[in-house]
Amino acid sequence: YPNSQDGRNDTKQMHFFTDRAIYRPGQTIYFKLLYLKYNGKTSYPEILNGSKVEVVLKDANYQDIGKLELKTSDLGSAS
């Protein structure tokens, strides 16, 4: 997304956190994500609240096993 003021790009990043590194079959996956946009001019993060995000869960063979459509909260997070 180009920034019209100085020609630099804004970048969006999603920080994804889980409660453990490895899950075994049948275990519940607990996660939280934080969705931010970094302004190309100032490099300060901006919270992207109310944004629709899609989380795709994949197995060890990179096969899709589930999909969630979430909306970020006022603080830019979803779980």
Tab-separated table of N, CA and C in Angstrom:
chain	number	residue	atom	x	y	z
A	1	TYR	N	0.829	-1.166	0.000
A	1	TYR	CA	0.000	0.000	0.000
A	1	TYR	C	0.878	1.234	0.000
A	2	PRO	N	0.983	1.898	-1.102
A	2	PRO	CA	1.889	3.039	-1.188
A	2	PRO	C	1.460	4.193	-0.291
A	3	ASN	N	2.422	4.831	0.265
A	3	ASN	CA	2.181	6.017	1.065
A	3	ASN	C	2.329	7.213	0.129
A	4	SER	N	1.279	7.984	-0.021
A	4	SER	CA	1.284	9.070	-1.004
A	4	SER	C	2.195	10.224	-0.598
A	5	GLN	N	2.587	10.306	0.683
A	5	GLN	CA	3.386	11.436	1.132
A	5	GLN	C	4.847	11.321	0.733
A	6	ASP	N	5.428	10.128	0.821
A	6	ASP	CA	6.856	10.040	0.532
A	6	ASP	C	7.219	8.882	-0.392
A	7	GLY	N	6.234	8.153	-0.899
A	7	GLY	CA	6.514	7.076	-1.838
A	7	GLY	C	6.908	5.763	-1.201
A	8	ARG	N	7.101	5.721	0.106
A	8	ARG	CA	7.426	4.462	0.770
A	8	ARG	C	6.164	3.635	0.945
A	9	ASN	N	6.356	2.365	1.220
A	9	ASN	CA	5.225	1.460	1.372
A	9	ASN	C	4.877	1.243	2.834
A	10	ASP	N	3.575	1.141	3.095
A	10	ASP	CA	3.107	0.669	4.388
A	10	ASP	C	3.120	-0.852	4.324
A	11	THR	N	3.419	-1.501	5.427
A	11	THR	CA	3.401	-2.954	5.451
A	11	THR	C	2.495	-3.432	6.572
A	12	LYS	N	1.774	-4.501	6.290
A	12	LYS	CA	0.913	-5.119	7.291
A	12	LYS	C	1.596	-6.390	7.762
A	13	GLN	N	1.551	-6.613	9.081
A	13	GLN	CA	2.151	-7.811	9.658
A	13	GLN	C	1.199	-8.412	10.669
A	14	MET	N	1.178	-9.736	10.678
A	14	MET	CA	0.398	-10.450	11.670
A	14	MET	C	1.373	-11.229	12.549
A	15	HIS	N	1.306	-10.982	13.837
A	15	HIS	CA	2.127	-11.703	14.803
A	15	HIS	C	1.241	-12.791	15.393
A	16	PHE	N	1.696	-14.033	15.303
A	16	PHE	CA	0.896	-15.199	15.653
A	16	PHE	C	1.570	-15.936	16.806
A	17	PHE	N	0.832	-16.172	17.890
A	17	PHE	CA	1.379	-16.818	19.079
A	17	PHE	C	0.558	-18.063	19.406
A	18	THR	N	1.238	-19.150	19.757
A	18	THR	CA	0.565	-20.368	20.210
A	18	THR	C	1.050	-20.698	21.619
A	19	ASP	N	0.318	-21.585	22.295
A	19	ASP	CA	0.693	-21.935	23.661
A	19	ASP	C	1.774	-23.009	23.729
A	20	ARG	N	2.108	-23.620	22.598
A	20	ARG	CA	3.181	-24.624	22.566
A	20	ARG	C	3.747	-24.715	21.152
A	21	ALA	N	4.915	-25.309	21.021
A	21	ALA	CA	5.588	-25.390	19.724
A	21	ALA	C	5.080	-26.556	18.884
A	22	ILE	N	4.732	-27.670	19.529
A	22	ILE	CA	4.318	-28.874	18.800
A	22	ILE	C	2.990	-29.368	19.368
A	23	TYR	N	2.092	-29.709	18.471
A	23	TYR	CA	0.811	-30.282	18.864
A	23	TYR	C	0.726	-31.722	18.383
A	24	ARG	N	0.081	-32.556	19.171
A	24	ARG	CA	-0.156	-33.940	18.780
A	24	ARG	C	-1.576	-34.062	18.266
A	25	PRO	N	-1.857	-35.099	17.489
A	25	PRO	CA	-3.218	-35.267	16.958
A	25	PRO	C	-4.254	-35.266	18.087
A	26	GLY	N	-5.318	-34.533	17.855
A	26	GLY	CA	-6.407	-34.474	18.816
A	26	GLY	C	-6.285	-33.369	19.851
A	27	GLN	N	-5.118	-32.723	19.939
A	27	GLN	CA	-4.960	-31.646	20.910
A	27	GLN	C	-5.601	-30.368	20.393
A	28	THR	N	-6.168	-29.608	21.312
A	28	THR	CA	-6.753	-28.309	20.967
A	28	THR	C	-5.636	-27.294	20.757
A	29	ILE	N	-5.746	-26.522	19.695
A	29	ILE	CA	-4.750	-25.492	19.390
A	29	ILE	C	-5.254	-24.163	19.919
A	30	TYR	N	-4.484	-23.582	20.830
A	30	TYR	CA	-4.807	-22.262	21.363
A	30	TYR	C	-3.833	-21.262	20.754
A	31	PHE	N	-4.373	-20.168	20.235
A	31	PHE	CA	-3.524	-19.157	19.601
A	31	PHE	C	-4.097	-17.770	19.826
A	32	LYS	N	-3.261	-16.797	19.596
A	32	LYS	CA	-3.666	-15.398	19.598
A	32	LYS	C	-2.872	-14.719	18.503
A	33	LEU	N	-3.501	-13.782	17.817
A	33	LEU	CA	-2.797	-13.032	16.780
A	33	LEU	C	-2.955	-11.549	17.022
A	34	LEU	N	-1.988	-10.812	16.556
A	34	LEU	CA	-1.986	-9.357	16.641
A	34	LEU	C	-1.730	-8.834	15.240
A	35	TYR	N	-2.625	-7.987	14.753
A	35	TYR	CA	-2.551	-7.497	13.377
A	35	TYR	C	-2.173	-6.018	13.397
A	36	LEU	N	-1.043	-5.697	12.769
A	36	LEU	CA	-0.507	-4.336	12.776
A	36	LEU	C	-0.177	-3.860	11.370
A	37	LYS	N	-0.189	-2.548	11.203
A	37	LYS	CA	0.289	-1.930	9.963
A	37	LYS	C	1.410	-0.983	10.350
A	38	TYR	N	2.538	-1.092	9.655
A	38	TYR	CA	3.672	-0.217	9.895
A	38	TYR	C	3.698	0.854	8.820
A	39	ASN	N	3.665	2.093	9.247
A	39	ASN	CA	3.671	3.231	8.342
A	39	ASN	C	5.045	3.361	7.709
A	40	GLY	N	5.097	3.456	6.389
A	40	GLY	CA	6.362	3.548	5.673
A	40	GLY	C	7.138	4.815	5.965
A	41	LYS	N	6.452	5.847	6.393
A	41	LYS	CA	7.117	7.115	6.662
A	41	LYS	C	7.700	7.165	8.074
A	42	THR	N	6.935	6.717	9.057
A	42	THR	CA	7.368	6.863	10.445
A	42	THR	C	7.856	5.567	11.074
A	43	SER	N	7.535	4.419	10.507
A	43	SER	CA	7.876	3.096	11.028
A	43	SER	C	7.181	2.780	12.347
A	44	TYR	N	6.173	3.557	12.720
A	44	TYR	CA	5.412	3.282	13.933
A	44	TYR	C	4.268	2.337	13.601
A	45	PRO	N	4.008	1.361	14.476
A	45	PRO	CA	2.912	0.436	14.216
A	45	PRO	C	1.555	1.071	14.497
A	46	GLU	N	0.580	0.644	13.718
A	46	GLU	CA	-0.808	1.064	13.902
A	46	GLU	C	-1.645	-0.200	14.058
A	47	ILE	N	-2.496	-0.232	15.050
A	47	ILE	CA	-3.353	-1.396	15.291
A	47	ILE	C	-4.433	-1.450	14.223
A	48	LEU	N	-4.631	-2.624	13.640
A	48	LEU	CA	-5.687	-2.815	12.645
A	48	LEU	C	-6.876	-3.485	13.328
A	49	ASN	N	-7.720	-2.658	13.938
A	49	ASN	CA	-8.888	-3.192	14.627
A	49	ASN	C	-10.053	-3.331	13.653
A	50	GLY	N	-10.913	-4.308	13.929
A	50	GLY	CA	-12.085	-4.534	13.086
A	50	GLY	C	-11.765	-5.119	11.722
A	51	SER	N	-10.573	-5.666	11.543
A	51	SER	CA	-10.169	-6.245	10.261
A	51	SER	C	-10.571	-7.715	10.197
A	52	LYS	N	-11.005	-8.149	9.030
A	52	LYS	CA	-11.298	-9.562	8.833
A	52	LYS	C	-10.007	-10.283	8.476
A	53	VAL	N	-9.756	-11.397	9.164
A	53	VAL	CA	-8.572	-12.206	8.893
A	53	VAL	C	-8.993	-13.661	8.738
A	54	GLU	N	-8.237	-14.388	7.949
A	54	GLU	CA	-8.493	-15.810	7.758
A	54	GLU	C	-7.272	-16.583	8.240
A	55	VAL	N	-7.497	-17.535	9.132
A	55	VAL	CA	-6.437	-18.390	9.654
A	55	VAL	C	-6.615	-19.768	9.033
A	56	VAL	N	-5.577	-20.263	8.371
A	56	VAL	CA	-5.614	-21.588	7.754
A	56	VAL	C	-4.712	-22.508	8.560
A	57	LEU	N	-5.274	-23.612	9.031
A	57	LEU	CA	-4.509	-24.592	9.800
A	57	LEU	C	-4.036	-25.691	8.866
A	58	LYS	N	-2.762	-26.036	8.977
A	58	LYS	CA	-2.170	-27.055	8.105
A	58	LYS	C	-1.533	-28.148	8.946
A	59	ASP	N	-1.501	-29.364	8.409
A	59	ASP	CA	-0.852	-30.466	9.106
A	59	ASP	C	0.631	-30.505	8.748
A	60	ALA	N	1.326	-31.531	9.207
A	60	ALA	CA	2.771	-31.647	8.977
A	60	ALA	C	3.119	-31.780	7.495
A	61	ASN	N	2.173	-32.214	6.672
A	61	ASN	CA	2.388	-32.343	5.229
A	61	ASN	C	1.875	-31.131	4.455
A	62	TYR	N	1.592	-30.040	5.164
A	62	TYR	CA	1.103	-28.788	4.587
A	62	TYR	C	-0.245	-28.934	3.884
A	63	GLN	N	-1.042	-29.886	4.342
A	63	GLN	CA	-2.404	-30.042	3.833
A	63	GLN	C	-3.329	-29.218	4.718
A	64	ASP	N	-4.275	-28.506	4.105
A	64	ASP	CA	-5.230	-27.718	4.875
A	64	ASP	C	-6.120	-28.652	5.694
A	65	ILE	N	-6.232	-28.379	6.987
A	65	ILE	CA	-7.097	-29.195	7.833
A	65	ILE	C	-8.199	-28.365	8.491
A	66	GLY	N	-8.116	-27.066	8.362
A	66	GLY	CA	-9.144	-26.211	8.931
A	66	GLY	C	-8.946	-24.764	8.542
A	67	LYS	N	-10.036	-24.007	8.613
A	67	LYS	CA	-10.004	-22.593	8.262
A	67	LYS	C	-10.901	-21.841	9.231
A	68	LEU	N	-10.438	-20.704	9.696
A	68	LEU	CA	-11.220	-19.848	10.583
A	68	LEU	C	-11.265	-18.452	9.994
A	69	GLU	N	-12.435	-17.847	9.995
A	69	GLU	CA	-12.568	-16.447	9.612
A	69	GLU	C	-12.857	-15.663	10.882
A	70	LEU	N	-11.958	-14.745	11.207
A	70	LEU	CA	-12.044	-13.985	12.445
A	70	LEU	C	-12.061	-12.499	12.166
A	71	LYS	N	-12.468	-11.741	13.150
A	71	LYS	CA	-12.431	-10.273	13.068
A	71	LYS	C	-11.631	-9.789	14.266
A	72	THR	N	-10.691	-8.885	14.033
A	72	THR	CA	-9.851	-8.392	15.121
A	72	THR	C	-10.644	-7.484	16.054
A	73	SER	N	-10.249	-7.496	17.319
A	73	SER	CA	-10.910	-6.692	18.343
A	73	SER	C	-10.462	-5.239	18.246
A	74	ASP	N	-10.907	-4.439	19.196
A	74	ASP	CA	-10.501	-3.026	19.246
A	74	ASP	C	-8.995	-2.874	19.477
A	75	LEU	N	-8.371	-3.919	20.016
A	75	LEU	CA	-6.931	-3.884	20.271
A	75	LEU	C	-6.137	-4.565	19.167
A	76	GLY	N	-6.800	-4.946	18.065
A	76	GLY	CA	-6.120	-5.550	16.925
A	76	GLY	C	-5.765	-7.001	17.112
A	77	SER	N	-6.422	-7.685	18.067
A	77	SER	CA	-6.096	-9.091	18.311
A	77	SER	C	-7.311	-9.976	18.054
A	78	ALA	N	-7.033	-11.268	17.879
A	78	ALA	CA	-8.076	-12.277	17.732
A	78	ALA	C	-7.520	-13.582	18.269
A	79	SER	N	-8.405	-14.473	18.692
A	79	SER	CA	-7.951	-15.777	19.201
A	79	SER	C	-8.995	-16.836	18.906
